[in-house]
PDB file of C-alpha atoms in Angstrom:
ATOM      1  CA  UNK C   5      19.268  39.887  47.852  1.00 64.00           C
ATOM      2  CA  UNK C   6      19.025  40.363  43.979  1.00 75.00           C
ATOM      3  CA  UNK C   7      21.734  42.948  43.387  1.00 88.00           C
ATOM      4  CA  UNK C   8      21.167  44.621  40.249  1.00 93.00           C
ATOM      5  CA  UNK C   9      23.555  47.497  39.089  1.00 95.00           C
ATOM      6  CA  UNK C  10      23.683  49.859  36.192  1.00 96.00           C
ATOM      7  CA  UNK C  11      25.582  52.968  35.210  1.00 96.00           C
ATOM      8  CA  UNK C  12      23.677  56.201  36.905  1.00 95.00           C
ATOM      9  CA  UNK C  13      24.629  58.044  33.340  1.00 96.00           C
ATOM     10  CA  UNK C  14      25.924  58.295  29.563  1.00 97.00           C
ATOM     11  CA  UNK C  15      26.596  61.477  26.914  1.00 97.00           C
ATOM     12  CA  UNK C  16      26.275  60.054  23.722  1.00 97.00           C
ATOM     13  CA  UNK C  17      26.505  62.468  21.101  1.00 97.00           C
ATOM     14  CA  UNK C  18      23.949  62.196  17.753  1.00 97.00           C
ATOM     15  CA  UNK C  19      23.643  59.864  15.282  1.00 97.00           C
ATOM     16  CA  UNK C  20      26.358  57.583  17.251  1.00 97.00           C
ATOM     17  CA  UNK C  21      26.758  54.106  19.458  1.00 97.00           C
ATOM     18  CA  UNK C  22      25.980  54.099  22.416  1.00 98.00           C
ATOM     19  CA  UNK C  23      26.297  50.721  24.731  1.00 98.00           C
ATOM     20  CA  UNK C  24      25.198  50.732  28.289  1.00 98.00           C
ATOM     21  CA  UNK C  25      25.631  47.719  30.960  1.00 98.00           C
ATOM     22  CA  UNK C  26      24.204  45.880  33.042  1.00 98.00           C
ATOM     23  CA  UNK C  27      25.623  43.759  35.538  1.00 97.00           C
ATOM     24  CA  UNK C  28      23.054  41.312  38.384  1.00 96.00           C
ATOM     25  CA  UNK C  29      23.841  38.618  41.542  1.00 93.00           C
ATOM     26  CA  UNK C  30      20.416  36.615  41.462  1.00 87.00           C
ATOM     27  CA  UNK C  31      18.525  33.122  41.642  1.00 83.00           C
ATOM     28  CA  UNK C  32      16.474  31.936  40.740  1.00 84.00           C
ATOM     29  CA  UNK C  33      17.160  34.062  36.698  1.00 88.00           C
ATOM     30  CA  UNK C  34      14.708  33.475  34.112  1.00 86.00           C
ATOM     31  CA  UNK C  35      15.144  35.977  31.922  1.00 91.00           C
ATOM     32  CA  UNK C  36      16.426  39.862  31.356  1.00 94.00           C
ATOM     33  CA  UNK C  37      14.338  42.696  30.114  1.00 93.00           C
ATOM     34  CA  UNK C  38      15.091  46.559  28.478  1.00 95.00           C
ATOM     35  CA  UNK C  39      13.300  49.388  28.608  1.00 94.00           C
ATOM     36  CA  UNK C  40      13.454  52.826  28.022  1.00 95.00           C
ATOM     37  CA  UNK C  41      11.178  55.309  30.340  1.00 93.00           C
ATOM     38  CA  UNK C  42      11.171  59.157  29.292  1.00 93.00           C
ATOM     39  CA  UNK C  43      10.177  61.495  32.345  1.00 87.00           C
ATOM     40  CA  UNK C  44       6.037  61.207  33.666  1.00 84.00           C
ATOM     41  CA  UNK C  45       5.595  58.537  31.403  1.00 88.00           C
ATOM     42  CA  UNK C  46       6.014  54.425  32.332  1.00 86.00           C
ATOM     43  CA  UNK C  47       8.272  51.772  30.894  1.00 90.00           C
ATOM     44  CA  UNK C  48       8.359  50.596  27.443  1.00 90.00           C
ATOM     45  CA  UNK C  49       9.646  47.152  25.927  1.00 88.00           C
ATOM     46  CA  UNK C  50      13.110  47.100  24.351  1.00 92.00           C
ATOM     47  CA  UNK C  51      14.779  43.494  23.682  1.00 91.00           C
ATOM     48  CA  UNK C  52      14.113  40.144  26.303  1.00 89.00           C
ATOM     49  CA  UNK C  53      17.817  37.703  26.114  1.00 93.00           C
ATOM     50  CA  UNK C  54      16.958  34.587  27.927  1.00 90.00           C
ATOM     51  CA  UNK C  55      20.230  33.131  26.582  1.00 92.00           C
ATOM     52  CA  UNK C  56      23.362  33.619  25.616  1.00 96.00           C
ATOM     53  CA  UNK C  57      24.440  35.928  22.119  1.00 96.00           C
ATOM     54  CA  UNK C  58      22.797  38.728  20.411  1.00 96.00           C
ATOM     55  CA  UNK C  59      19.534  39.744  19.921  1.00 93.00           C
ATOM     56  CA  UNK C  60      18.931  42.884  17.668  1.00 93.00           C
ATOM     57  CA  UNK C  61      16.018  44.944  16.690  1.00 88.00           C
ATOM     58  CA  UNK C  62      16.485  47.761  14.415  1.00 93.00           C
ATOM     59  CA  UNK C  63      19.027  50.296  15.480  1.00 96.00           C
ATOM     60  CA  UNK C  64      18.980  48.957  19.211  1.00 96.00           C
ATOM     61  CA  UNK C  65      20.281  45.447  20.104  1.00 97.00           C
ATOM     62  CA  UNK C  66      21.022  43.492  23.174  1.00 97.00           C
ATOM     63  CA  UNK C  67      23.259  40.849  24.727  1.00 98.00           C
ATOM     64  CA  UNK C  68      23.282  38.725  27.142  1.00 97.00           C
ATOM     65  CA  UNK C  69      26.257  35.829  29.098  1.00 97.00           C
ATOM     66  CA  UNK C  70      24.373  34.015  32.092  1.00 95.00           C
ATOM     67  CA  UNK C  71      27.888  33.242  33.160  1.00 95.00           C
ATOM     68  CA  UNK C  72      29.181  36.074  33.838  1.00 96.00           C
ATOM     69  CA  UNK C  73      25.264  37.630  35.154  1.00 96.00           C
ATOM     70  CA  UNK C  74      26.067  40.025  32.288  1.00 96.00           C
ATOM     71  CA  UNK C  75      24.047  42.700  29.487  1.00 98.00           C
ATOM     72  CA  UNK C  76      23.857  45.246  27.486  1.00 98.00           C
ATOM     73  CA  UNK C  77      22.257  46.998  25.638  1.00 98.00           C
ATOM     74  CA  UNK C  78      23.542  48.860  22.392  1.00 98.00           C
ATOM     75  CA  UNK C  79      22.089  51.830  20.373  1.00 97.00           C
ATOM     76  CA  UNK C  80      22.381  52.860  17.546  1.00 97.00           C
ATOM     77  CA  UNK C  81      22.381  56.070  15.382  1.00 97.00           C
ATOM     78  CA  UNK C  82      21.963  57.879  18.411  1.00 98.00           C
ATOM     79  CA  UNK C  83      19.103  60.221  17.902  1.00 97.00           C
ATOM     80  CA  UNK C  84      17.827  63.269  20.242  1.00 97.00           C
ATOM     81  CA  UNK C  85      14.229  61.139  21.061  1.00 96.00           C
ATOM     82  CA  UNK C  86      16.758  58.414  22.258  1.00 97.00           C
ATOM     83  CA  UNK C  87      17.331  60.249  26.050  1.00 97.00           C
ATOM     84  CA  UNK C  88      15.848  58.500  28.658  1.00 97.00           C
ATOM     85  CA  UNK C  89      16.831  55.836  30.815  1.00 95.00           C
ATOM     86  CA  UNK C  90      16.994  53.159  30.361  1.00 97.00           C
ATOM     87  CA  UNK C  91      16.306  50.614  32.802  1.00 95.00           C
ATOM     88  CA  UNK C  92      17.625  46.686  33.205  1.00 96.00           C
ATOM     89  CA  UNK C  93      14.852  44.122  34.380  1.00 94.00           C
ATOM     90  CA  UNK C  94      16.215  40.443  35.490  1.00 94.00           C
ATOM     91  CA  UNK C  95      12.650  37.995  35.440  1.00 89.00           C
ATOM     92  CA  UNK C  96      13.456  35.675  38.591  1.00 86.00           C
ATOM     93  CA  UNK C  97      11.034  32.997  39.775  1.00 81.00           C
ATOM     94  CA  UNK C  98       8.214  32.900  42.100  1.00 76.00           C
ATOM     95  CA  UNK C  99       8.359  29.984  44.924  1.00 72.00           C
ATOM     96  CA  UNK C 100       5.183  28.313  44.072  1.00 66.00           C
ATOM     97  CA  UNK C 101       5.358  28.907  39.814  1.00 67.00           C
ATOM     98  CA  UNK C 102       5.486  32.311  37.963  1.00 73.00           C
ATOM     99  CA  UNK C 103       7.917  34.526  38.067  1.00 78.00           C
ATOM    100  CA  UNK C 104       8.747  38.192  38.410  1.00 84.00           C
ATOM    101  CA  UNK C 105      10.693  42.089  37.112  1.00 87.00           C
ATOM    102  CA  UNK C 106      13.245  42.879  39.867  1.00 90.00           C
ATOM    103  CA  UNK C 107      14.146  46.322  38.069  1.00 92.00           C
ATOM    104  CA  UNK C 108      17.927  48.389  38.683  1.00 91.00           C
ATOM    105  CA  UNK C 109      18.176  51.912  38.983  1.00 89.00           C
ATOM    106  CA  UNK C 110      17.967  52.782  35.285  1.00 93.00           C
ATOM    107  CA  UNK C 111      20.251  54.694  33.301  1.00 96.00           C
ATOM    108  CA  UNK C 112      19.880  58.085  32.177  1.00 96.00           C
ATOM    109  CA  UNK C 113      20.918  58.588  28.932  1.00 98.00           C
ATOM    110  CA  UNK C 114      21.283  61.802  27.041  1.00 97.00           C
ATOM    111  CA  UNK C 115      22.245  62.891  23.467  1.00 98.00           C
ATOM    112  CA  UNK C 116      23.279  65.697  22.003  1.00 96.00           C
ATOM    113  CA  UNK C 117      24.110  67.314  18.777  1.00 93.00           C
TER     114      UNK C 117
ATOM    115  CA  UNK J  21       0.024  44.680  20.884  1.00 66.00           C
ATOM    116  CA  UNK J  22      -1.212  44.478  25.067  1.00 78.00           C
ATOM    117  CA  UNK J  23      -2.014  47.576  26.216  1.00 88.00           C
ATOM    118  CA  UNK J  24      -2.475  48.314  29.728  1.00 93.00           C
ATOM    119  CA  UNK J  25      -5.181  50.710  30.654  1.00 94.00           C
ATOM    120  CA  UNK J  26      -4.909  52.238  34.156  1.00 96.00           C
ATOM    121  CA  UNK J  27      -7.277  55.161  36.060  1.00 96.00           C
ATOM    122  CA  UNK J  28      -6.684  58.142  36.570  1.00 96.00           C
ATOM    123  CA  UNK J  29      -3.877  59.164  35.314  1.00 94.00           C
ATOM    124  CA  UNK J  30      -3.379  61.268  38.150  1.00 95.00           C
ATOM    125  CA  UNK J  31      -4.845  62.260  41.404  1.00 96.00           C
ATOM    126  CA  UNK J  32      -4.637  64.519  43.873  1.00 96.00           C
ATOM    127  CA  UNK J  33      -6.053  64.256  47.130  1.00 95.00           C
ATOM    128  CA  UNK J  34      -5.854  65.247  50.638  1.00 96.00           C
ATOM    129  CA  UNK J  35      -4.615  63.102  53.929  1.00 97.00           C
ATOM    130  CA  UNK J  36      -5.883  61.074  55.462  1.00 96.00           C
ATOM    131  CA  UNK J  37      -8.693  59.734  52.550  1.00 97.00           C
ATOM    132  CA  UNK J  38      -8.523  56.618  50.073  1.00 97.00           C
ATOM    133  CA  UNK J  39      -7.762  56.450  46.486  1.00 97.00           C
ATOM    134  CA  UNK J  40      -8.586  54.113  44.171  1.00 97.00           C
ATOM    135  CA  UNK J  41      -6.365  53.270  40.680  1.00 97.00           C
ATOM    136  CA  UNK J  42      -7.412  50.634  38.502  1.00 97.00           C
ATOM    137  CA  UNK J  43      -5.513  48.657  36.232  1.00 96.00           C
ATOM    138  CA  UNK J  44      -6.930  46.708  33.511  1.00 95.00           C
ATOM    139  CA  UNK J  45      -5.818  44.745  29.668  1.00 92.00           C
ATOM    140  CA  UNK J  46      -7.474  45.847  27.081  1.00 91.00           C
ATOM    141  CA  UNK J  47      -6.499  43.316  24.067  1.00 86.00           C
ATOM    142  CA  UNK J  48      -5.901  40.189  26.690  1.00 84.00           C
ATOM    143  CA  UNK J  49      -6.551  38.704  29.412  1.00 84.00           C
ATOM    144  CA  UNK J  50      -4.077  38.400  31.986  1.00 84.00           C
ATOM    145  CA  UNK J  51      -4.232  35.965  35.300  1.00 79.00           C
ATOM    146  CA  UNK J  52      -1.508  38.172  36.934  1.00 87.00           C
ATOM    147  CA  UNK J  53      -0.941  41.736  37.754  1.00 92.00           C
ATOM    148  CA  UNK J  54       2.114  43.656  39.557  1.00 93.00           C
ATOM    149  CA  UNK J  55       1.819  46.214  40.939  1.00 96.00           C
ATOM    150  CA  UNK J  56       4.572  49.495  41.136  1.00 96.00           C
ATOM    151  CA  UNK J  57       6.073  52.908  42.969  1.00 95.00           C
ATOM    152  CA  UNK J  58       8.413  54.406  41.420  1.00 92.00           C
ATOM    153  CA  UNK J  59       9.690  57.950  43.167  1.00 90.00           C
ATOM    154  CA  UNK J  60      10.980  61.024  41.725  1.00 85.00           C
ATOM    155  CA  UNK J  61      14.948  59.940  39.585  1.00 81.00           C
ATOM    156  CA  UNK J  62      14.299  56.127  40.722  1.00 85.00           C
ATOM    157  CA  UNK J  63      14.070  53.325  39.829  1.00 86.00           C
ATOM    158  CA  UNK J  64      10.612  51.023  39.988  1.00 91.00           C
ATOM    159  CA  UNK J  65       9.992  49.228  43.081  1.00 93.00           C
ATOM    160  CA  UNK J  66       7.789  46.053  42.391  1.00 93.00           C
ATOM    161  CA  UNK J  67       4.790  45.892  45.517  1.00 95.00           C
ATOM    162  CA  UNK J  68       2.944  43.637  44.288  1.00 94.00           C
ATOM    163  CA  UNK J  69       1.769  40.060  42.427  1.00 91.00           C
ATOM    164  CA  UNK J  70      -1.746  40.099  41.509  1.00 89.00           C
ATOM    165  CA  UNK J  71      -3.531  36.854  41.020  1.00 85.00           C
ATOM    166  CA  UNK J  72      -6.738  37.631  39.452  1.00 82.00           C
ATOM    167  CA  UNK J  73      -9.299  35.718  41.950  1.00 81.00           C
ATOM    168  CA  UNK J  74      -6.227  35.194  45.249  1.00 83.00           C
ATOM    169  CA  UNK J  75      -5.109  37.470  46.991  1.00 86.00           C
ATOM    170  CA  UNK J  76      -2.401  39.721  46.175  1.00 91.00           C
ATOM    171  CA  UNK J  77       1.710  38.574  47.384  1.00 91.00           C
ATOM    172  CA  UNK J  78       3.334  41.775  48.653  1.00 94.00           C
ATOM    173  CA  UNK J  79       6.667  42.849  48.689  1.00 92.00           C
ATOM    174  CA  UNK J  80       9.376  42.834  51.734  1.00 91.00           C
ATOM    175  CA  UNK J  81       8.199  46.497  53.456  1.00 92.00           C
ATOM    176  CA  UNK J  82       5.168  47.261  52.037  1.00 95.00           C
ATOM    177  CA  UNK J  83       1.396  47.598  53.997  1.00 94.00           C
ATOM    178  CA  UNK J  84      -0.928  44.854  52.833  1.00 93.00           C
ATOM    179  CA  UNK J  85      -3.107  47.136  55.123  1.00 94.00           C
ATOM    180  CA  UNK J  86      -2.859  50.087  53.245  1.00 96.00           C
ATOM    181  CA  UNK J  87      -1.683  49.528  49.562  1.00 97.00           C
ATOM    182  CA  UNK J  88      -5.370  47.015  48.542  1.00 96.00           C
ATOM    183  CA  UNK J  89      -4.928  44.975  45.721  1.00 94.00           C
ATOM    184  CA  UNK J  90      -7.894  43.172  44.243  1.00 91.00           C
ATOM    185  CA  UNK J  91      -6.997  40.767  41.338  1.00 88.00           C
ATOM    186  CA  UNK J  92     -10.910  40.435  40.225  1.00 82.00           C
ATOM    187  CA  UNK J  93     -11.306  39.701  36.999  1.00 88.00           C
ATOM    188  CA  UNK J  94      -8.619  38.566  34.883  1.00 87.00           C
ATOM    189  CA  UNK J  95      -8.360  42.003  33.044  1.00 91.00           C
ATOM    190  CA  UNK J  96      -9.042  44.595  35.785  1.00 93.00           C
ATOM    191  CA  UNK J  97      -6.658  44.776  39.330  1.00 94.00           C
ATOM    192  CA  UNK J  98      -6.998  47.649  41.132  1.00 95.00           C
ATOM    193  CA  UNK J  99      -5.139  49.070  43.979  1.00 97.00           C
ATOM    194  CA  UNK J 100      -6.403  50.417  46.768  1.00 97.00           C
ATOM    195  CA  UNK J 101      -4.100  54.122  48.596  1.00 97.00           C
ATOM    196  CA  UNK J 102      -5.393  53.902  52.254  1.00 97.00           C
ATOM    197  CA  UNK J 103      -5.034  56.578  54.858  1.00 96.00           C
ATOM    198  CA  UNK J 104      -2.622  57.821  52.221  1.00 96.00           C
ATOM    199  CA  UNK J 105      -0.117  60.880  54.032  1.00 96.00           C
ATOM    200  CA  UNK J 106       2.976  62.657  52.047  1.00 96.00           C
ATOM    201  CA  UNK J 107       4.151  60.076  52.521  1.00 95.00           C
ATOM    202  CA  UNK J 108       2.626  58.318  49.679  1.00 96.00           C
ATOM    203  CA  UNK J 109       3.398  61.314  46.843  1.00 96.00           C
ATOM    204  CA  UNK J 110       4.529  58.789  43.853  1.00 95.00           C
ATOM    205  CA  UNK J 111       4.352  57.641  40.716  1.00 95.00           C
ATOM    206  CA  UNK J 112       1.630  54.285  40.549  1.00 96.00           C
ATOM    207  CA  UNK J 113       2.893  51.647  37.283  1.00 96.00           C
ATOM    208  CA  UNK J 114       0.648  48.811  36.611  1.00 96.00           C
ATOM    209  CA  UNK J 115       2.608  45.618  34.954  1.00 93.00           C
ATOM    210  CA  UNK J 116       0.898  43.055  32.759  1.00 90.00           C
ATOM    211  CA  UNK J 117       2.244  39.730  32.818  1.00 83.00           C
ATOM    212  CA  UNK J 118       1.886  38.075  28.774  1.00 74.00           C
ATOM    213  CA  UNK J 119       3.180  34.606  27.990  1.00 65.00           C
ATOM    214  CA  UNK J 120       5.572  35.066  24.904  1.00 59.00           C
ATOM    215  CA  UNK J 121       8.460  32.068  23.033  1.00 54.00           C
ATOM    216  CA  UNK J 122       9.710  30.164  26.075  1.00 49.00           C
ATOM    217  CA  UNK J 123       8.563  32.974  29.401  1.00 57.00           C
ATOM    218  CA  UNK J 124       6.495  35.701  30.077  1.00 65.00           C
ATOM    219  CA  UNK J 125       7.042  40.090  28.857  1.00 73.00           C
ATOM    220  CA  UNK J 126       4.682  42.354  30.702  1.00 80.00           C
ATOM    221  CA  UNK J 127       3.435  45.406  29.708  1.00 86.00           C
ATOM    222  CA  UNK J 128       3.673  48.855  31.604  1.00 91.00           C
ATOM    223  CA  UNK J 129      -0.066  50.622  31.899  1.00 93.00           C
ATOM    224  CA  UNK J 130       0.459  54.635  31.680  1.00 92.00           C
ATOM    225  CA  UNK J 131       1.253  54.937  35.656  1.00 94.00           C
ATOM    226  CA  UNK J 132      -0.476  56.979  37.605  1.00 96.00           C
ATOM    227  CA  UNK J 133       0.346  59.735  39.935  1.00 95.00           C
ATOM    228  CA  UNK J 134      -0.491  60.106  43.112  1.00 97.00           C
ATOM    229  CA  UNK J 135      -0.119  63.497  45.091  1.00 96.00           C
ATOM    230  CA  UNK J 136      -0.966  64.111  48.769  1.00 97.00           C
ATOM    231  CA  UNK J 137      -2.054  67.164  50.349  1.00 96.00           C
TER     232      UNK J 137
END
């Protein structure tokens, strides 16, 4: 079956850097997404990796190693508003065409002063 | 950017009644939409994949006769929870797929909070 693991909770200090890891064991992999979700709201897209390496977008960077089944999301210059749940989602091919996302359990990040 | 709307944003219904939730892609056409359910402090669980003009594909364990999905046009998909029970109370989120680069990105609607009393 599909297995996606993330730490349940993390705490970091405002202005610091935090790395959220995600490991996966899936079949039919065709990309990995990171989403941010504030309580009671829908997820918002942060990043997408399909090839190995680092993708940087402002304060957020995401890394992927397909051979290791590993990704991380790096948040720099943390702000209080970054307190949210961060969801790792793997895109999988669907039999018959197309793809679908399978989500990890999410990492609840708390940013403190 | 790609905007997805849902209506209603929240609904309270009595046990045994049916509730319809709409999902619309506002500025693009979505051949595929997805319906998720999220219980408190849990991640999103895919319920079904909805393709325009064809029957939805349900994930294992999701009752197709209870959760009716209709994808009548390229911009609208509906989820009807039939004979709702308190255990159906949850946050229901739809998403629409947009082609980007070599694969697809999904954009999510704001979600619908269903409470069954």
